PDB file of C-alpha atoms in Angstrom:
ATOM      1  CA  UNK A  17      -0.449  11.416 -18.451  1.00  0.00           C
ATOM      2  CA  UNK A  18       2.692  11.129 -19.519  1.00  0.00           C
ATOM      3  CA  UNK A  19       2.562  12.969 -22.314  1.00  0.00           C
ATOM      4  CA  UNK A  20       1.531  16.823 -20.170  1.00  0.00           C
ATOM      5  CA  UNK A  21       3.973  16.114 -17.728  1.00  0.00           C
ATOM      6  CA  UNK A  22       6.940  15.561 -20.953  1.00  0.00           C
ATOM      7  CA  UNK A  23       4.895  18.768 -22.103  1.00  0.00           C
ATOM      8  CA  UNK A  24       5.030  20.616 -18.995  1.00  0.00           C
ATOM      9  CA  UNK A  25       8.524  19.431 -18.795  1.00  0.00           C
ATOM     10  CA  UNK A  26       9.343  20.689 -22.334  1.00  0.00           C
ATOM     11  CA  UNK A  27       7.231  24.132 -21.510  1.00  0.00           C
ATOM     12  CA  UNK A  28       9.660  25.026 -18.442  1.00  0.00           C
ATOM     13  CA  UNK A  29      12.939  24.912 -19.994  1.00  0.00           C
ATOM     14  CA  UNK A  30      11.439  26.689 -23.013  1.00  0.00           C
ATOM     15  CA  UNK A  31      10.860  29.029 -20.301  1.00  0.00           C
ATOM     16  CA  UNK A  32      14.889  28.935 -19.333  1.00  0.00           C
ATOM     17  CA  UNK A  33      15.701  29.664 -22.281  1.00  0.00           C
ATOM     18  CA  UNK A  34      14.044  32.356 -23.014  1.00  0.00           C
ATOM     19  CA  UNK A  35      14.610  34.358 -20.631  1.00  0.00           C
ATOM     20  CA  UNK A  36      18.105  32.747 -20.570  1.00  0.00           C
ATOM     21  CA  UNK A  37      18.169  32.323 -16.138  1.00  0.00           C
ATOM     22  CA  UNK A  38      19.363  28.453 -15.403  1.00  0.00           C
ATOM     23  CA  UNK A  39      18.523  27.381 -12.562  1.00  0.00           C
ATOM     24  CA  UNK A  40      16.038  25.929 -10.026  1.00  0.00           C
ATOM     25  CA  UNK A  41      13.798  29.212  -9.529  1.00  0.00           C
ATOM     26  CA  UNK A  42      13.789  29.732 -13.027  1.00  0.00           C
ATOM     27  CA  UNK A  43      12.588  25.834 -13.641  1.00  0.00           C
ATOM     28  CA  UNK A  44       9.508  26.201 -11.134  1.00  0.00           C
ATOM     29  CA  UNK A  45       8.464  29.465 -13.097  1.00  0.00           C
ATOM     30  CA  UNK A  46       8.599  28.265 -16.116  1.00  0.00           C
ATOM     31  CA  UNK A  47       6.312  24.602 -14.814  1.00  0.00           C
ATOM     32  CA  UNK A  48       4.011  27.089 -13.660  1.00  0.00           C
ATOM     33  CA  UNK A  49       3.701  28.625 -16.361  1.00  0.00           C
ATOM     34  CA  UNK A  50       3.448  25.596 -17.946  1.00  0.00           C
ATOM     35  CA  UNK A  51       0.214  24.094 -15.541  1.00  0.00           C
ATOM     36  CA  UNK A  52      -1.414  27.686 -16.858  1.00  0.00           C
ATOM     37  CA  UNK A  53      -0.612  27.373 -20.703  1.00  0.00           C
ATOM     38  CA  UNK A  54      -2.024  23.391 -20.582  1.00  0.00           C
ATOM     39  CA  UNK A  55      -4.935  24.249 -18.779  1.00  0.00           C
ATOM     40  CA  UNK A  56      -6.275  26.960 -21.118  1.00  0.00           C
ATOM     41  CA  UNK A  57      -5.234  24.392 -24.060  1.00  0.00           C
ATOM     42  CA  UNK A  58      -7.411  21.923 -21.788  1.00  0.00           C
ATOM     43  CA  UNK A  59      -9.587  20.964 -24.045  1.00  0.00           C
ATOM     44  CA  UNK A  60      -7.791  19.242 -27.469  1.00  0.00           C
ATOM     45  CA  UNK A  61      -5.820  17.126 -24.750  1.00  0.00           C
ATOM     46  CA  UNK A  62      -7.461  13.424 -25.002  1.00  0.00           C
ATOM     47  CA  UNK A  63      -7.686  12.394 -21.148  1.00  0.00           C
ATOM     48  CA  UNK A  64      -7.936  14.410 -17.977  1.00  0.00           C
ATOM     49  CA  UNK A  65      -5.400  16.772 -17.039  1.00  0.00           C
ATOM     50  CA  UNK A  66      -2.627  15.066 -15.328  1.00  0.00           C
ATOM     51  CA  UNK A  67      -2.516  17.348 -12.170  1.00  0.00           C
ATOM     52  CA  UNK A  68      -6.166  15.949 -11.418  1.00  0.00           C
ATOM     53  CA  UNK A  69      -4.444  12.560 -11.475  1.00  0.00           C
ATOM     54  CA  UNK A  70      -1.164  13.702  -9.121  1.00  0.00           C
ATOM     55  CA  UNK A  71      -4.023  14.310  -6.975  1.00  0.00           C
ATOM     56  CA  UNK A  72      -5.902  11.259  -6.179  1.00  0.00           C
ATOM     57  CA  UNK A  73      -2.732   9.365  -6.088  1.00  0.00           C
ATOM     58  CA  UNK A  74      -1.528  11.725  -3.753  1.00  0.00           C
ATOM     59  CA  UNK A  75      -4.906  11.387  -1.840  1.00  0.00           C
ATOM     60  CA  UNK A  76      -4.329   7.228  -2.353  1.00  0.00           C
ATOM     61  CA  UNK A  77      -1.280   7.643  -0.471  1.00  0.00           C
ATOM     62  CA  UNK A  78      -2.810   9.626   2.790  1.00  0.00           C
ATOM     63  CA  UNK A  79      -5.567   6.438   2.779  1.00  0.00           C
ATOM     64  CA  UNK A  80      -2.692   3.670   2.837  1.00  0.00           C
ATOM     65  CA  UNK A  81      -0.780   5.245   5.475  1.00  0.00           C
ATOM     66  CA  UNK A  82      -3.726   5.517   7.680  1.00  0.00           C
ATOM     67  CA  UNK A  83      -5.803   2.043   7.099  1.00  0.00           C
ATOM     68  CA  UNK A  84      -1.185   1.008   8.012  1.00  0.00           C
ATOM     69  CA  UNK A  85      -1.368   2.104  11.571  1.00  0.00           C
ATOM     70  CA  UNK A  86      -5.521   0.783  11.531  1.00  0.00           C
ATOM     71  CA  UNK A  87      -4.146  -2.387   9.833  1.00  0.00           C
ATOM     72  CA  UNK A  88      -0.761  -1.822  13.046  1.00  0.00           C
ATOM     73  CA  UNK A  89      -3.325  -1.414  16.127  1.00  0.00           C
ATOM     74  CA  UNK A  90      -5.628  -3.877  15.306  1.00  0.00           C
ATOM     75  CA  UNK A  91      -3.128  -6.825  14.384  1.00  0.00           C
ATOM     76  CA  UNK A  92      -1.815  -5.179  18.386  1.00  0.00           C
ATOM     77  CA  UNK A  93      -4.998  -6.127  19.884  1.00  0.00           C
ATOM     78  CA  UNK A  94      -5.251  -9.416  18.528  1.00  0.00           C
ATOM     79  CA  UNK A  95      -1.967 -10.699  19.339  1.00  0.00           C
ATOM     80  CA  UNK A  96      -2.536  -8.992  23.370  1.00  0.00           C
ATOM     81  CA  UNK A  97      -5.724  -9.737  23.987  1.00  0.00           C
ATOM     82  CA  UNK A  98      -5.701 -12.385  27.037  1.00  0.00           C
ATOM     83  CA  UNK A  99      -7.797 -14.867  25.238  1.00  0.00           C
ATOM     84  CA  UNK A 100      -7.610 -16.004  21.630  1.00  0.00           C
ATOM     85  CA  UNK A 101     -11.425 -15.867  20.311  1.00  0.00           C
ATOM     86  CA  UNK A 102     -10.096 -14.686  16.929  1.00  0.00           C
ATOM     87  CA  UNK A 103     -12.876 -15.902  14.193  1.00  0.00           C
ATOM     88  CA  UNK A 104      -9.939 -16.221  11.195  1.00  0.00           C
ATOM     89  CA  UNK A 105     -11.984 -17.280   7.333  1.00  0.00           C
ATOM     90  CA  UNK A 106     -10.909 -17.490   3.932  1.00  0.00           C
ATOM     91  CA  UNK A 107     -13.221 -15.675   1.437  1.00  0.00           C
ATOM     92  CA  UNK A 108     -13.987 -14.208  -1.907  1.00  0.00           C
ATOM     93  CA  UNK A 109     -13.789 -10.664  -3.270  1.00  0.00           C
ATOM     94  CA  UNK A 110     -15.182 -10.482  -6.488  1.00  0.00           C
ATOM     95  CA  UNK A 111     -13.075  -6.966  -7.933  1.00  0.00           C
ATOM     96  CA  UNK A 112     -13.627  -4.792 -10.555  1.00  0.00           C
ATOM     97  CA  UNK A 113     -10.424  -3.791 -11.659  1.00  0.00           C
ATOM     98  CA  UNK A 114      -9.323  -4.780 -15.487  1.00  0.00           C
ATOM     99  CA  UNK A 115      -5.201  -4.051 -14.863  1.00  0.00           C
ATOM    100  CA  UNK A 116      -2.750  -6.026 -14.161  1.00  0.00           C
ATOM    101  CA  UNK A 117      -0.938  -2.846 -11.658  1.00  0.00           C
ATOM    102  CA  UNK A 118      -4.467  -2.511 -10.458  1.00  0.00           C
ATOM    103  CA  UNK A 119      -5.377  -5.487  -9.774  1.00  0.00           C
ATOM    104  CA  UNK A 120      -1.239  -5.617  -8.234  1.00  0.00           C
ATOM    105  CA  UNK A 121      -1.691  -3.116  -5.716  1.00  0.00           C
ATOM    106  CA  UNK A 122      -5.149  -3.543  -4.460  1.00  0.00           C
ATOM    107  CA  UNK A 123      -3.767  -6.784  -3.370  1.00  0.00           C
ATOM    108  CA  UNK A 124      -0.662  -4.910  -2.013  1.00  0.00           C
ATOM    109  CA  UNK A 125      -3.280  -2.236   0.232  1.00  0.00           C
ATOM    110  CA  UNK A 126      -5.629  -5.205   1.014  1.00  0.00           C
ATOM    111  CA  UNK A 127      -2.132  -6.969   2.627  1.00  0.00           C
ATOM    112  CA  UNK A 128      -1.471  -3.846   4.386  1.00  0.00           C
ATOM    113  CA  UNK A 129      -4.337  -3.393   6.214  1.00  0.00           C
ATOM    114  CA  UNK A 130      -6.872  -4.222   9.182  1.00  0.00           C
ATOM    115  CA  UNK A 131      -7.187  -7.670   9.689  1.00  0.00           C
ATOM    116  CA  UNK A 132      -6.922  -9.614   5.584  1.00  0.00           C
ATOM    117  CA  UNK A 133      -4.165 -11.026   3.542  1.00  0.00           C
ATOM    118  CA  UNK A 134      -4.750 -11.650   0.078  1.00  0.00           C
ATOM    119  CA  UNK A 135      -4.395 -15.178  -0.448  1.00  0.00           C
ATOM    120  CA  UNK A 136      -5.230 -16.210  -4.368  1.00  0.00           C
ATOM    121  CA  UNK A 137      -5.944 -14.269  -7.275  1.00  0.00           C
ATOM    122  CA  UNK A 138      -7.696 -16.602  -9.307  1.00  0.00           C
ATOM    123  CA  UNK A 139      -6.562 -17.227 -12.646  1.00  0.00           C
ATOM    124  CA  UNK A 140      -9.151 -15.248 -14.524  1.00  0.00           C
ATOM    125  CA  UNK A 141      -7.763 -12.277 -12.278  1.00  0.00           C
ATOM    126  CA  UNK A 142     -11.547 -11.386 -11.399  1.00  0.00           C
ATOM    127  CA  UNK A 143     -11.833 -12.948  -8.382  1.00  0.00           C
ATOM    128  CA  UNK A 144      -9.354 -12.309  -4.992  1.00  0.00           C
ATOM    129  CA  UNK A 145      -9.126 -14.393  -2.047  1.00  0.00           C
ATOM    130  CA  UNK A 146      -8.553 -13.371   1.269  1.00  0.00           C
ATOM    131  CA  UNK A 147      -7.828 -13.777   4.981  1.00  0.00           C
ATOM    132  CA  UNK A 148      -9.482 -12.534   7.388  1.00  0.00           C
ATOM    133  CA  UNK A 149      -8.110 -12.524  11.233  1.00  0.00           C
ATOM    134  CA  UNK A 150     -11.091 -11.985  12.520  1.00  0.00           C
ATOM    135  CA  UNK A 151     -14.895 -12.195  10.662  1.00  0.00           C
ATOM    136  CA  UNK A 152     -17.367 -11.047  12.206  1.00  0.00           C
ATOM    137  CA  UNK A 153     -19.107  -9.841   8.862  1.00  0.00           C
ATOM    138  CA  UNK A 154     -17.954 -10.794   5.471  1.00  0.00           C
ATOM    139  CA  UNK A 155     -20.496  -8.182   4.066  1.00  0.00           C
ATOM    140  CA  UNK A 156     -19.226  -4.883   5.933  1.00  0.00           C
ATOM    141  CA  UNK A 157     -15.130  -6.108   5.108  1.00  0.00           C
ATOM    142  CA  UNK A 158     -15.736  -6.680   1.105  1.00  0.00           C
ATOM    143  CA  UNK A 159     -17.393  -2.888   0.908  1.00  0.00           C
ATOM    144  CA  UNK A 160     -15.077  -1.182   3.133  1.00  0.00           C
ATOM    145  CA  UNK A 161     -12.386  -2.286   0.842  1.00  0.00           C
ATOM    146  CA  UNK A 162     -14.545  -1.799  -2.419  1.00  0.00           C
ATOM    147  CA  UNK A 163     -15.833   2.231  -0.928  1.00  0.00           C
ATOM    148  CA  UNK A 164     -11.964   2.796   0.391  1.00  0.00           C
ATOM    149  CA  UNK A 165      -8.856   1.270  -1.874  1.00  0.00           C
ATOM    150  CA  UNK A 166     -11.270   0.333  -5.097  1.00  0.00           C
ATOM    151  CA  UNK A 167     -12.590   3.513  -4.898  1.00  0.00           C
ATOM    152  CA  UNK A 168      -9.206   5.351  -5.224  1.00  0.00           C
ATOM    153  CA  UNK A 169      -7.789   2.803  -7.419  1.00  0.00           C
ATOM    154  CA  UNK A 170     -10.412   4.063  -9.918  1.00  0.00           C
ATOM    155  CA  UNK A 171     -10.255   7.516  -9.365  1.00  0.00           C
ATOM    156  CA  UNK A 172      -6.122   6.650 -10.657  1.00  0.00           C
ATOM    157  CA  UNK A 173      -6.967   5.405 -13.157  1.00  0.00           C
ATOM    158  CA  UNK A 174      -9.428   6.390 -14.543  1.00  0.00           C
ATOM    159  CA  UNK A 175      -8.745   8.684 -17.813  1.00  0.00           C
TER     160      UNK A 175
ATOM    161  CA  UNK B  19      15.110  22.475  19.371  1.00  0.00           C
ATOM    162  CA  UNK B  20      17.245  19.895  19.559  1.00  0.00           C
ATOM    163  CA  UNK B  21      14.826  18.838  22.457  1.00  0.00           C
ATOM    164  CA  UNK B  22      11.673  18.723  19.625  1.00  0.00           C
ATOM    165  CA  UNK B  23      14.212  16.898  17.293  1.00  0.00           C
ATOM    166  CA  UNK B  24      15.478  14.527  19.452  1.00  0.00           C
ATOM    167  CA  UNK B  25      11.470  12.877  21.465  1.00  0.00           C
ATOM    168  CA  UNK B  26      10.574  12.624  17.565  1.00  0.00           C
ATOM    169  CA  UNK B  27      13.994  10.021  16.752  1.00  0.00           C
ATOM    170  CA  UNK B  28      12.538   8.687  20.409  1.00  0.00           C
ATOM    171  CA  UNK B  29       9.289   8.582  19.390  1.00  0.00           C
ATOM    172  CA  UNK B  30       9.314   7.055  15.988  1.00  0.00           C
ATOM    173  CA  UNK B  31      12.396   4.235  17.546  1.00  0.00           C
ATOM    174  CA  UNK B  32      10.389   3.144  20.296  1.00  0.00           C
ATOM    175  CA  UNK B  33       6.946   2.843  17.585  1.00  0.00           C
ATOM    176  CA  UNK B  34       8.852   0.124  15.827  1.00  0.00           C
ATOM    177  CA  UNK B  35      10.200  -0.705  18.737  1.00  0.00           C
ATOM    178  CA  UNK B  36       6.800  -1.105  19.991  1.00  0.00           C
ATOM    179  CA  UNK B  37       4.968  -3.010  16.775  1.00  0.00           C
ATOM    180  CA  UNK B  38       8.587  -5.762  16.155  1.00  0.00           C
ATOM    181  CA  UNK B  39       8.136  -6.629  19.501  1.00  0.00           C
ATOM    182  CA  UNK B  40       4.237  -7.258  19.001  1.00  0.00           C
ATOM    183  CA  UNK B  41       5.062  -8.986  15.394  1.00  0.00           C
ATOM    184  CA  UNK B  42       7.452 -11.516  17.441  1.00  0.00           C
ATOM    185  CA  UNK B  43       4.447 -11.917  20.151  1.00  0.00           C
ATOM    186  CA  UNK B  44       2.273 -12.295  17.471  1.00  0.00           C
ATOM    187  CA  UNK B  45       4.517 -15.395  15.725  1.00  0.00           C
ATOM    188  CA  UNK B  46       4.234 -17.330  19.648  1.00  0.00           C
ATOM    189  CA  UNK B  47       1.156 -16.784  20.293  1.00  0.00           C
ATOM    190  CA  UNK B  48      -0.968 -16.872  16.595  1.00  0.00           C
ATOM    191  CA  UNK B  49      -2.072 -20.707  15.758  1.00  0.00           C
ATOM    192  CA  UNK B  50      -1.656 -21.532  12.772  1.00  0.00           C
ATOM    193  CA  UNK B  51       0.044 -20.293   9.557  1.00  0.00           C
ATOM    194  CA  UNK B  52      -1.914 -17.747   7.943  1.00  0.00           C
ATOM    195  CA  UNK B  53      -3.171 -15.770  11.369  1.00  0.00           C
ATOM    196  CA  UNK B  54       0.771 -15.447  11.873  1.00  0.00           C
ATOM    197  CA  UNK B  55       1.145 -14.234   8.271  1.00  0.00           C
ATOM    198  CA  UNK B  56      -0.452 -11.578   9.298  1.00  0.00           C
ATOM    199  CA  UNK B  57       0.873  -9.629  11.915  1.00  0.00           C
ATOM    200  CA  UNK B  58       4.309 -11.345  10.647  1.00  0.00           C
ATOM    201  CA  UNK B  59       3.022  -9.499   6.975  1.00  0.00           C
ATOM    202  CA  UNK B  60       1.570  -5.737   9.078  1.00  0.00           C
ATOM    203  CA  UNK B  61       3.485  -5.083  12.455  1.00  0.00           C
ATOM    204  CA  UNK B  62       7.159  -5.998  10.756  1.00  0.00           C
ATOM    205  CA  UNK B  63       6.423  -3.783   7.733  1.00  0.00           C
ATOM    206  CA  UNK B  64       5.419  -0.838   9.772  1.00  0.00           C
ATOM    207  CA  UNK B  65       7.996  -1.345  12.497  1.00  0.00           C
ATOM    208  CA  UNK B  66      10.815  -2.072  10.214  1.00  0.00           C
ATOM    209  CA  UNK B  67       9.967   1.807   8.567  1.00  0.00           C
ATOM    210  CA  UNK B  68       9.027   3.743  11.758  1.00  0.00           C
ATOM    211  CA  UNK B  69      12.758   2.995  13.019  1.00  0.00           C
ATOM    212  CA  UNK B  70      14.743   4.026   9.142  1.00  0.00           C
ATOM    213  CA  UNK B  71      12.054   6.732   9.789  1.00  0.00           C
ATOM    214  CA  UNK B  72      14.165   7.194  12.913  1.00  0.00           C
ATOM    215  CA  UNK B  73      17.256   7.307  11.975  1.00  0.00           C
ATOM    216  CA  UNK B  74      16.132   9.139   9.124  1.00  0.00           C
ATOM    217  CA  UNK B  75      15.661  12.032  11.559  1.00  0.00           C
ATOM    218  CA  UNK B  76      18.185  11.566  13.838  1.00  0.00           C
ATOM    219  CA  UNK B  77      20.661  11.406  10.812  1.00  0.00           C
ATOM    220  CA  UNK B  78      19.377  14.418   9.362  1.00  0.00           C
ATOM    221  CA  UNK B  79      17.966  16.997  12.444  1.00  0.00           C
ATOM    222  CA  UNK B  80      21.625  15.980  14.309  1.00  0.00           C
ATOM    223  CA  UNK B  81      24.269  14.447  12.750  1.00  0.00           C
ATOM    224  CA  UNK B  82      22.848  17.117   9.658  1.00  0.00           C
ATOM    225  CA  UNK B  83      23.987  14.823   6.451  1.00  0.00           C
ATOM    226  CA  UNK B  84      20.443  13.855   5.026  1.00  0.00           C
ATOM    227  CA  UNK B  85      20.151  10.253   3.386  1.00  0.00           C
ATOM    228  CA  UNK B  86      17.331   9.194   0.484  1.00  0.00           C
ATOM    229  CA  UNK B  87      19.649   5.726   0.437  1.00  0.00           C
ATOM    230  CA  UNK B  88      16.656   4.723   4.229  1.00  0.00           C
ATOM    231  CA  UNK B  89      13.797   6.459   2.768  1.00  0.00           C
ATOM    232  CA  UNK B  90      14.621   3.997  -0.791  1.00  0.00           C
ATOM    233  CA  UNK B  91      14.436   1.401   1.950  1.00  0.00           C
ATOM    234  CA  UNK B  92      11.724   2.518   3.237  1.00  0.00           C
ATOM    235  CA  UNK B  93       9.853   2.619  -0.004  1.00  0.00           C
ATOM    236  CA  UNK B  94      10.989  -0.857  -1.054  1.00  0.00           C
ATOM    237  CA  UNK B  95       9.930  -2.331   2.335  1.00  0.00           C
ATOM    238  CA  UNK B  96       6.652  -1.422   1.629  1.00  0.00           C
ATOM    239  CA  UNK B  97       6.520  -3.162  -2.209  1.00  0.00           C
ATOM    240  CA  UNK B  98       9.079  -6.621  -0.844  1.00  0.00           C
ATOM    241  CA  UNK B  99       6.506  -6.710   2.518  1.00  0.00           C
ATOM    242  CA  UNK B 100       2.604  -7.129   0.899  1.00  0.00           C
ATOM    243  CA  UNK B 101       4.373  -9.538  -1.482  1.00  0.00           C
ATOM    244  CA  UNK B 102       6.117 -11.722   0.895  1.00  0.00           C
ATOM    245  CA  UNK B 103       3.202 -12.366   2.561  1.00  0.00           C
ATOM    246  CA  UNK B 104       0.842 -13.169   0.349  1.00  0.00           C
ATOM    247  CA  UNK B 105       3.315 -15.534  -1.469  1.00  0.00           C
ATOM    248  CA  UNK B 106       3.681 -17.689   2.011  1.00  0.00           C
ATOM    249  CA  UNK B 107       0.674 -18.024   2.174  1.00  0.00           C
ATOM    250  CA  UNK B 108      -0.418 -19.102  -1.332  1.00  0.00           C
ATOM    251  CA  UNK B 109       2.668 -21.501  -0.899  1.00  0.00           C
ATOM    252  CA  UNK B 110       1.452 -22.385   2.150  1.00  0.00           C
ATOM    253  CA  UNK B 111      -2.155 -23.206   1.154  1.00  0.00           C
ATOM    254  CA  UNK B 112      -1.060 -24.835  -2.286  1.00  0.00           C
ATOM    255  CA  UNK B 113       1.207 -27.112  -0.710  1.00  0.00           C
ATOM    256  CA  UNK B 114      -1.291 -28.056   2.405  1.00  0.00           C
ATOM    257  CA  UNK B 115      -1.293 -26.210   5.220  1.00  0.00           C
ATOM    258  CA  UNK B 116      -4.816 -26.580   7.228  1.00  0.00           C
ATOM    259  CA  UNK B 117      -6.040 -23.568   8.543  1.00  0.00           C
ATOM    260  CA  UNK B 118      -6.510 -23.788  12.481  1.00  0.00           C
ATOM    261  CA  UNK B 119     -10.214 -25.357  13.175  1.00  0.00           C
ATOM    262  CA  UNK B 120     -11.531 -21.815  14.623  1.00  0.00           C
ATOM    263  CA  UNK B 121     -11.785 -21.572  10.970  1.00  0.00           C
ATOM    264  CA  UNK B 122     -15.522 -20.725  10.646  1.00  0.00           C
ATOM    265  CA  UNK B 123     -15.982 -20.201   6.648  1.00  0.00           C
ATOM    266  CA  UNK B 124     -13.351 -21.654   3.652  1.00  0.00           C
ATOM    267  CA  UNK B 125     -14.408 -19.902  -0.002  1.00  0.00           C
ATOM    268  CA  UNK B 126     -10.557 -20.337  -0.970  1.00  0.00           C
ATOM    269  CA  UNK B 127     -10.142 -24.789  -0.623  1.00  0.00           C
ATOM    270  CA  UNK B 128     -12.762 -25.772  -3.522  1.00  0.00           C
ATOM    271  CA  UNK B 129     -10.295 -23.441  -6.015  1.00  0.00           C
ATOM    272  CA  UNK B 130      -7.246 -24.106  -5.248  1.00  0.00           C
ATOM    273  CA  UNK B 131      -9.212 -28.182  -5.377  1.00  0.00           C
ATOM    274  CA  UNK B 132      -9.871 -27.043  -9.136  1.00  0.00           C
ATOM    275  CA  UNK B 133      -7.079 -25.630  -9.664  1.00  0.00           C
ATOM    276  CA  UNK B 134      -5.313 -28.397  -9.245  1.00  0.00           C
ATOM    277  CA  UNK B 135      -7.762 -30.380 -10.545  1.00  0.00           C
ATOM    278  CA  UNK B 136      -6.391 -28.099 -14.099  1.00  0.00           C
ATOM    279  CA  UNK B 137      -3.325 -29.149 -13.776  1.00  0.00           C
ATOM    280  CA  UNK B 138      -3.026 -32.775 -12.862  1.00  0.00           C
ATOM    281  CA  UNK B 139      -1.370 -31.883  -9.700  1.00  0.00           C
ATOM    282  CA  UNK B 140      -2.869 -34.882  -6.985  1.00  0.00           C
TER     283      UNK B 140
END
């Protein structure tokens, strides 16, 4: 991904030198032409086009903001309820992610989303221990994490 | 236009203040450390973030001064907020803080016991 981005920047600068137009407009035109060139030449790269990955990253960010707002509304409901009848629980969440940065990202996302805080990551980094504020059903919580965040992170890191 | 900008600023700052108040109420009302960590790590992050966005819009749209430091501040809050909540809950669990009696399920206890045994901590 980094290689393709650097290549795109270099192509943009080459365009600027060719047209001796050293302005932001010249750079943007060169960058767009560079993207077209990269798309044409995509079968020579080992990994995916980096545009897909940027798009996945954007989707992850949007998902994250949505979940953050939902999380806060849920905390607001729990806190302002007249009767404290939530059922907290610690549950284990087995993860399929392997890289350290992916697990860190997943724990941050889980912590900032509805009703869950990551308490402990096991030594082999295969299980996250999560504290849920209201555990009506663990399976649903696990499934929702797996379907939303883990999938989005895998989408970003897939080469 | 000024009215629109002002209402945007007022909207963000009031949402932020509401969430900060909820954090404070949560810290008083909730029964144990782990549930309080929920209120502290989530609502405080979003509350402070909303206040900062409101301040950013105020200086940008009304005072005509674009201040990227506020945006960086929001980014740093995002990175550090959840890590703080995680570290506090983890260290208290290892130090032996008991969860609330209403806690229905505890899969973490055995894991921490095993870890302590391995490392020879009593």
